[in-house]
Short mmCIF file of C-alpha atoms in Angstrom, two decimals:
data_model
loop_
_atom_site.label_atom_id
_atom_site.label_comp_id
_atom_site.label_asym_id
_atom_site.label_seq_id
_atom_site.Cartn_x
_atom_site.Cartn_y
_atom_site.Cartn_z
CA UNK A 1 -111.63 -3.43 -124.16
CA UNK A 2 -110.94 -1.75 -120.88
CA UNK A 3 -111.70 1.65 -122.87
CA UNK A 4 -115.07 0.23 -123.96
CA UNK A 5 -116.02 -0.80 -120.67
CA UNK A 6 -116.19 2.74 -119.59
CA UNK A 7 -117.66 3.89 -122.25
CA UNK A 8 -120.31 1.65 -122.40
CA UNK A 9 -122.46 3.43 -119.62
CA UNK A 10 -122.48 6.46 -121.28
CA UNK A 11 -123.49 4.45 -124.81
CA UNK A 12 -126.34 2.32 -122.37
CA UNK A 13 -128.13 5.86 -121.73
CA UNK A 14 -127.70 7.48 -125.07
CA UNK A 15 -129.11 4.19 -126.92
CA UNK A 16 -131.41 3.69 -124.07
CA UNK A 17 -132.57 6.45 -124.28
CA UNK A 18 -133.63 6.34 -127.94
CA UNK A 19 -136.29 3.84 -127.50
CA UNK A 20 -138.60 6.41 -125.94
CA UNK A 21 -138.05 8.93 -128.35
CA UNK A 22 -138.85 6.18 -131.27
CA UNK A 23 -141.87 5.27 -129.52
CA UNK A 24 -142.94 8.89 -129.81
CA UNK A 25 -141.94 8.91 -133.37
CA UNK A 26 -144.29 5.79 -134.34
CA UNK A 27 -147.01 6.32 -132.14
CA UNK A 28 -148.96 9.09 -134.46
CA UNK A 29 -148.78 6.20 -137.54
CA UNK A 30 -149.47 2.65 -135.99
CA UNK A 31 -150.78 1.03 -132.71
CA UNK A 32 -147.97 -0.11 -130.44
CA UNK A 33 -148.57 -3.89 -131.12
CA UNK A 34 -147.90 -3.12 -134.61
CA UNK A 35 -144.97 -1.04 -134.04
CA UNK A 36 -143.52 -4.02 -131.38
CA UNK A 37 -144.42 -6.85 -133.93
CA UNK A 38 -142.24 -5.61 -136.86
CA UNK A 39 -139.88 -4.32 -134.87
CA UNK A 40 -138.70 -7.89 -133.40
CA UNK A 41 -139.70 -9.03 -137.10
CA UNK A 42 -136.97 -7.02 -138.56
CA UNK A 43 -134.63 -7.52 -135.05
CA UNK A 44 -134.55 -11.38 -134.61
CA UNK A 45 -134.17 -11.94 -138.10
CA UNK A 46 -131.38 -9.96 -138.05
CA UNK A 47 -130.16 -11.49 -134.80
CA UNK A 48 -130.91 -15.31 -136.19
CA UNK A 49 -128.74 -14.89 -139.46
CA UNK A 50 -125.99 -13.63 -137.44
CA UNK A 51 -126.05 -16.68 -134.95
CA UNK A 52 -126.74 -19.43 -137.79
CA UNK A 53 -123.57 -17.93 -139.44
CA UNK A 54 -121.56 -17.84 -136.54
CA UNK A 55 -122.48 -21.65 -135.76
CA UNK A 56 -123.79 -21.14 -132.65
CA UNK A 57 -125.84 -23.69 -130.23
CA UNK A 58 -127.90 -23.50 -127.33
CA UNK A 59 -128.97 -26.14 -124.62
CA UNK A 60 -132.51 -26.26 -122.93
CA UNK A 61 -131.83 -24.48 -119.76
CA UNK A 62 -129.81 -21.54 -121.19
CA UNK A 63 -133.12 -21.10 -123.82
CA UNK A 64 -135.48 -21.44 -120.67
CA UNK A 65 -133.34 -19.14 -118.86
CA UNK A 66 -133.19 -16.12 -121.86
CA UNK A 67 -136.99 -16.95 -123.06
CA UNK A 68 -138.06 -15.68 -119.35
CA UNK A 69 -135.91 -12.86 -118.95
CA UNK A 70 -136.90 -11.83 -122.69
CA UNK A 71 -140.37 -12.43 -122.19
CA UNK A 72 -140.12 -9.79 -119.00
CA UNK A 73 -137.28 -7.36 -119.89
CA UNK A 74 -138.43 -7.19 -123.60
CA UNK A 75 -141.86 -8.20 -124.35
CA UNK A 76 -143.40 -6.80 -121.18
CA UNK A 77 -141.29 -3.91 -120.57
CA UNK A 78 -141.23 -2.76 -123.80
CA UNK A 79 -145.35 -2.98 -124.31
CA UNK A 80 -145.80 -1.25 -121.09
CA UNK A 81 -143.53 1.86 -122.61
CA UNK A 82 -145.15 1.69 -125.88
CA UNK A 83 -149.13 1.58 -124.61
CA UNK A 84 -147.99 4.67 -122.06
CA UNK A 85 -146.98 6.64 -125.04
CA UNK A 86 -150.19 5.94 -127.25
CA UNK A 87 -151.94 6.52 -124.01
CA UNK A 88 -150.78 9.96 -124.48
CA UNK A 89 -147.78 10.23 -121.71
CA UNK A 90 -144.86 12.35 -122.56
CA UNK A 91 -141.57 10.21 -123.30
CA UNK A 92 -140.36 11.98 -120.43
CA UNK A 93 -142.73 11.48 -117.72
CA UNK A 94 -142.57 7.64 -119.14
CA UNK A 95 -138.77 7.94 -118.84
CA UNK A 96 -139.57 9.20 -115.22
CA UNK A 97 -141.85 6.05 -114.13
CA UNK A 98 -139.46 4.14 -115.56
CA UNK A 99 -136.45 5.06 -113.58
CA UNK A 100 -138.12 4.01 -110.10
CA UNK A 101 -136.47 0.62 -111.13
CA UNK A 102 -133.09 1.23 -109.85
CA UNK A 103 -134.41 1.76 -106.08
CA UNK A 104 -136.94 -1.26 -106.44
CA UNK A 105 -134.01 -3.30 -107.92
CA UNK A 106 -131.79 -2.57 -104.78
CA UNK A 107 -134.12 -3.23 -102.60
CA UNK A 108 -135.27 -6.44 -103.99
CA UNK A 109 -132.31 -7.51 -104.38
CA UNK A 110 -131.27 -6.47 -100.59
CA UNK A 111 -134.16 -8.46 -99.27
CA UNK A 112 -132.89 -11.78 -100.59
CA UNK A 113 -129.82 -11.21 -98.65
CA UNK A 114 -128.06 -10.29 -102.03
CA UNK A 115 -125.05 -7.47 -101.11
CA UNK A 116 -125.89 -5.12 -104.35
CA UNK A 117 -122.19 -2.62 -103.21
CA UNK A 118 -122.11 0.85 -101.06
CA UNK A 119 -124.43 0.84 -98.62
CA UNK A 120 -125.38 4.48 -97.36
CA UNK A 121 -123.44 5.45 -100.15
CA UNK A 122 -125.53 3.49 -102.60
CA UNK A 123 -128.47 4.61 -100.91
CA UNK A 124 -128.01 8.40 -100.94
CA UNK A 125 -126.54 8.29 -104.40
CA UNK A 126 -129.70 6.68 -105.27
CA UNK A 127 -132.17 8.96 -103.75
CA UNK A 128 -130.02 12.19 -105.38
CA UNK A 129 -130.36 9.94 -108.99
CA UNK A 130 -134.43 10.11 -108.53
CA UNK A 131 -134.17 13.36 -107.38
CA UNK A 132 -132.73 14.74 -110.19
CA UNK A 133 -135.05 12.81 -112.39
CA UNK A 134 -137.95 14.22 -110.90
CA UNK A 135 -136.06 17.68 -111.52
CA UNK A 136 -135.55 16.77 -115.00
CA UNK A 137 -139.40 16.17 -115.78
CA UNK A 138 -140.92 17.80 -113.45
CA UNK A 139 -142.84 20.00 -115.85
CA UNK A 140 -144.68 17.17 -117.54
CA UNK A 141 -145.09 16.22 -114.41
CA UNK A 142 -146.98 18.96 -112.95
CA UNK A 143 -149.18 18.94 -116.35
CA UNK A 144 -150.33 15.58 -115.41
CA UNK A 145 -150.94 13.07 -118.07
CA UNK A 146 -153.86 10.00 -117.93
CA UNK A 147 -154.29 7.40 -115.37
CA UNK A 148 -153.97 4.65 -118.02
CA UNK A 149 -150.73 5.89 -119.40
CA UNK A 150 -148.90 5.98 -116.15
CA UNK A 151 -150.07 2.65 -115.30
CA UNK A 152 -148.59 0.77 -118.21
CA UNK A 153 -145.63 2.79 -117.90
CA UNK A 154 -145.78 1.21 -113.97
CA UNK A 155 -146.25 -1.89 -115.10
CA UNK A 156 -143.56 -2.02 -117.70
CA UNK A 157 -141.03 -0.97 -115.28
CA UNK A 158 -141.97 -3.76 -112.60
CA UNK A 159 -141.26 -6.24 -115.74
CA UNK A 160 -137.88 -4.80 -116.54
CA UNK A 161 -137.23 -4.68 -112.78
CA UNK A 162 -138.10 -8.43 -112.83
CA UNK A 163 -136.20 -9.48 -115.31
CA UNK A 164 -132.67 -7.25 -113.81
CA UNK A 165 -132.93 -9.35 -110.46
CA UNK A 166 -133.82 -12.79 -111.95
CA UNK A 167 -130.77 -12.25 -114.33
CA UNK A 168 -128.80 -11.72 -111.51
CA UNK A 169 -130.39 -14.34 -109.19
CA UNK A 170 -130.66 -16.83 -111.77
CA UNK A 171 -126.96 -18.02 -113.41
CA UNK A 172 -126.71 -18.78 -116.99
CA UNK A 173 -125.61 -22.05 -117.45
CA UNK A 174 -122.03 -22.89 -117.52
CA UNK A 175 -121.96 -25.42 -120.38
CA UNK A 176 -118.78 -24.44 -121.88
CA UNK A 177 -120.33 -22.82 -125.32
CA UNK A 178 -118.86 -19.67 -123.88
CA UNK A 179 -122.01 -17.22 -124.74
CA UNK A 180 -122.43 -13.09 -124.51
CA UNK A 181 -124.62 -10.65 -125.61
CA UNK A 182 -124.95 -11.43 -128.88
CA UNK A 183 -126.61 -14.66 -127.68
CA UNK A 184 -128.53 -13.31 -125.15
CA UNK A 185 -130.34 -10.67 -127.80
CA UNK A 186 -130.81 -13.44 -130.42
CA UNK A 187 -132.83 -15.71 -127.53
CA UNK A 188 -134.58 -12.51 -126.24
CA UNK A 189 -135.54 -11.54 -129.75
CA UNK A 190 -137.27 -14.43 -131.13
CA UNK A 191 -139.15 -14.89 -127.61
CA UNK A 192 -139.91 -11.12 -127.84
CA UNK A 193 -140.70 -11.80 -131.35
CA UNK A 194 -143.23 -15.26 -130.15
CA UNK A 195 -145.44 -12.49 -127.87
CA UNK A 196 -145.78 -9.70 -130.26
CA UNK A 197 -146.70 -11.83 -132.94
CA UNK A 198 -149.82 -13.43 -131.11
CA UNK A 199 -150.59 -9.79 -129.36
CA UNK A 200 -150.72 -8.96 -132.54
CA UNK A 201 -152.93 -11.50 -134.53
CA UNK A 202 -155.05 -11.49 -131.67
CA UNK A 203 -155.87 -7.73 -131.81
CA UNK A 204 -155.83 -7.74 -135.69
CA UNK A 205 -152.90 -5.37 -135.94
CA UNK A 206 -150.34 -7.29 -137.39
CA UNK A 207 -150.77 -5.43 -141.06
CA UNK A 208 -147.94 -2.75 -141.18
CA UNK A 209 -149.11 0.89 -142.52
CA UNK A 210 -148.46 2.33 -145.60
CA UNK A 211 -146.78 5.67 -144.40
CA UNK A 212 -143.22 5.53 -145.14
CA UNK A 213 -142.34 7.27 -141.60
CA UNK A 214 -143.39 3.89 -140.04
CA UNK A 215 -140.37 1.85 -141.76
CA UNK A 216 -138.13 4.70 -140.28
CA UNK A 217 -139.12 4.49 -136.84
CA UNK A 218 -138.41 0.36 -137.27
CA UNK A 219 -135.56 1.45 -138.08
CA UNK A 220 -134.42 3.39 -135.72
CA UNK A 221 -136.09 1.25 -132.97
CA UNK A 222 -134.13 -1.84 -134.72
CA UNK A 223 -130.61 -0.07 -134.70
CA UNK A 224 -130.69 2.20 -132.02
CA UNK A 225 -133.00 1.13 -129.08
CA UNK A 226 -132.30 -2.82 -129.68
CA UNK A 227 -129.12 -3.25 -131.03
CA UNK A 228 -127.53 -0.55 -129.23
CA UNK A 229 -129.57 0.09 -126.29
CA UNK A 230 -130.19 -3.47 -125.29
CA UNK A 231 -126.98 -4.69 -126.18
CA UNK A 232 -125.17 -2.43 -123.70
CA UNK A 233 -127.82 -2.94 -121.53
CA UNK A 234 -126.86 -6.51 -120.80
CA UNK A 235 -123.21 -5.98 -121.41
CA UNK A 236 -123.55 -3.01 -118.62
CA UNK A 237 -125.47 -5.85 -116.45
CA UNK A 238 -123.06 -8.02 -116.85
CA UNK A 239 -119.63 -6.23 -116.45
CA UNK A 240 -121.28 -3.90 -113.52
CA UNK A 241 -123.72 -5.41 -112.00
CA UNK A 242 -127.80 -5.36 -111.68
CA UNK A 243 -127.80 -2.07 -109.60
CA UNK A 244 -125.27 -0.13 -111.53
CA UNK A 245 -126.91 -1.01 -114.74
CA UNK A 246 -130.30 -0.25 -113.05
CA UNK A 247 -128.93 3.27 -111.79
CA UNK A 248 -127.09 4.49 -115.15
CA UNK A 249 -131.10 4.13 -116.27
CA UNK A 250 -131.24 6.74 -114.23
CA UNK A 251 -129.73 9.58 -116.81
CA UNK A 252 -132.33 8.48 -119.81
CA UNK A 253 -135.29 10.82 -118.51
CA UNK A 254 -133.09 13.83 -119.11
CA UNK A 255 -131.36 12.18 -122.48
CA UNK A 256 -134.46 11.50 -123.91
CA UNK A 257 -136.07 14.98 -123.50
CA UNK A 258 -132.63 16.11 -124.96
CA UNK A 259 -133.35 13.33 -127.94
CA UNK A 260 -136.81 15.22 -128.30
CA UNK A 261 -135.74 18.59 -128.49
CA UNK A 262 -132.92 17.24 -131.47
CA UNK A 263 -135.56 15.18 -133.34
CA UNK A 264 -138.52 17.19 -132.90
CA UNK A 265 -137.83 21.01 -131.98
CA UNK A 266 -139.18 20.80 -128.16
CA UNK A 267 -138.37 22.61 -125.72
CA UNK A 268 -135.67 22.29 -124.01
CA UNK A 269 -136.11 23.68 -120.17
CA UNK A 270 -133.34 24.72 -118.11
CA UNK A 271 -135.00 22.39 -115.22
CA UNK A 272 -133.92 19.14 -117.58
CA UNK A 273 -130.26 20.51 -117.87
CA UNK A 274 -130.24 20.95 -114.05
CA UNK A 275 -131.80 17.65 -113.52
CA UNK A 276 -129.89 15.60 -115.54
CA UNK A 277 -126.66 17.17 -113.52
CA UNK A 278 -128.12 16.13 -110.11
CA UNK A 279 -128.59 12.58 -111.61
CA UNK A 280 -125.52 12.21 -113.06
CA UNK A 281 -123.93 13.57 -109.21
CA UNK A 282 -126.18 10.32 -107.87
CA UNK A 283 -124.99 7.62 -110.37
CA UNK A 284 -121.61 8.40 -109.72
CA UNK A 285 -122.35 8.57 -105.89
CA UNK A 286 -123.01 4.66 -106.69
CA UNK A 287 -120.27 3.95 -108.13
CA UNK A 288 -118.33 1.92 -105.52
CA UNK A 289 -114.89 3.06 -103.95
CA UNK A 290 -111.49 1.75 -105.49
CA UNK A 291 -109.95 -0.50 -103.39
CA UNK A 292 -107.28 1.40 -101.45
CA UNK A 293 -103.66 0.36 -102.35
CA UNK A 294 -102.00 -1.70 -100.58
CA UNK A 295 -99.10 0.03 -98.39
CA UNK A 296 -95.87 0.33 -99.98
CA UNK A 297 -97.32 -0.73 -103.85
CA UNK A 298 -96.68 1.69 -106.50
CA UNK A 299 -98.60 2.44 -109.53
CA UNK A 300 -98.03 0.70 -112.94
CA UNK A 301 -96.85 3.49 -114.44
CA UNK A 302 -94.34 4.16 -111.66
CA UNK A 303 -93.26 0.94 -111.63
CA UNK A 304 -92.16 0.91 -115.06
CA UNK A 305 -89.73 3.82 -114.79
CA UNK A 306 -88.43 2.50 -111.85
CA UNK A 307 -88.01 -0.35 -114.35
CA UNK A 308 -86.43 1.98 -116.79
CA UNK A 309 -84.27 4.00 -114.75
CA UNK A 310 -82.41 0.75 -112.72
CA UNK A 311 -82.10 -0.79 -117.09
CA UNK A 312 -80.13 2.63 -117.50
#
């Protein structure tokens, strides 16, 4: 488990980072409602077999708690991405917009008196991170993209943002039923699944398309960018914290222009390399400091020969 743990950053951006790149890949065959709608069909069904099977049971104030936090760091982040990239904005520059959130989420979370770890340190690791971002897309940048596009991309990462510092500000219930992540996606999922369903009545998009390539981006969307990119998302969140999780978001800008060039022969610039090296210097400038040792304690490993050597 300890293994996992630090691992899972790394897995958060990769996975993460696939969610733009299959929002690129649907966008030429359905409107993002559509793509959204079956999506979460697919995703809480999925999620709501697995937690009938498993016997599991939720009060009323752990399903208020998830239904917010899924309505904002699902429903309306997730929109927001997916009307940028039918707006026309590259997955990059929407990766870009989107990675503001770690600095709003430390500040937020600053100015309720909440200690988010590292001080200066956090705060220069954190301004390397974004630039390095900016490094990373800078040439989609500089080509500009529409108005429109770069506002929902805005407006999707103020709802993630929201959701990260309620989730920290706001305690699950402790009613003894012992939930995780698993939970927390099945919740999310249906709620998700509640606001995509009337967004997409309402609009008259609900009727899935005929091209085969649509099913494959659900897919992928389903397996990669909710399963795996959510669900280390809130394990990240949870193990880490709101900033570190927030900051690791950081990397996906540079991953997902990497996940472009793989899926669909782009370019890959030298400047993306570059800044994806920067950003990766600023998450780790984040990280906090171990605890020094305490004076005359040895290390477990020196402690056990010690062990061995007085047994021989």
């Amino acid at each position: 488990m300890s293994f996992f743990r630090h691992l899972a950053p790394a897995l958060l951006v990769v996975m993460w980072s696939s969610g733009f790149v299959g929002a690129t890949f649907a966008a030429p065959v359905a409107p993002a409602t559509t793509t959204l709608l079956w999506r979460y069909v697919v995703a809480a069904l999925l999620m709501v077999v697995v937690v009938l099977a498993l016997g599991r049971r939720y009060g009323p104030r752990y399903l208020r708690r998830e239904a917010v936090l899924g309505a904002l760091g699902q429903a309306g982040y997730l929109y927001g991405v997916f009307r940028a990239v039918e707006e026309g904005l590259p997955a990059g520059t929407a990766a870009l917009l989107a990675s503001l959130q770690p600095a709003l989420v430390a500040v937020v979370l600053s100015g309720v008196g909440r200690r988010s770890g590292g001080g200066r340190r956090q705060a220069v690791g954190l301004a390397i991170g974004f630039a390095g971002v900016a490094l990373a897309v800078g040439p989609d940048v500089a080509a500009g993209s529409g108005a429109a596009g770069a506002l929902w991309a805005v407006l999707g990462m103020l709802s993630l943002s929201a959701a990260t510092v309620l989730g920290d500000l706001w305690p699950a219930p402790d009613d003894g039923r012992g939930h995780d992540v698993l939970d927390s996606l099945a919740v999310q999922g249906v709620v998700a699944l509640g606001v995509f369903t009337v967004l997409a009545l309402a609009s008259g998009q609900a009727a899935p398309p005929a091209d085969p390539t649509f099913w494959l981006a659900i897919a992928w969307l389903v397996g990669l960018a909710f399963l795996g990119g959510y669900g280390m998302y809130l394990y990240v969140q949870r193990t880490r914290g709101p900033v570190a999780v927030s900051t690791w978001l950081y990397l996906t800008p540079a991953v997902s222009a990497a996940w472009a060039w793989a899926m669909f022969g782009q370019d890959l610039p030298l400047l993306t390399v570059a800044g994806f090296v920067v950003s990766l210097a600023g998450v780790l400038l984040t990280r906090p400091p171990r605890p020094p040792r305490p004076a005359g304690a040895t290390r477990p490993g020196a402690r056990q020969l010690a062990s061995r050597s007085a047994q021989a």
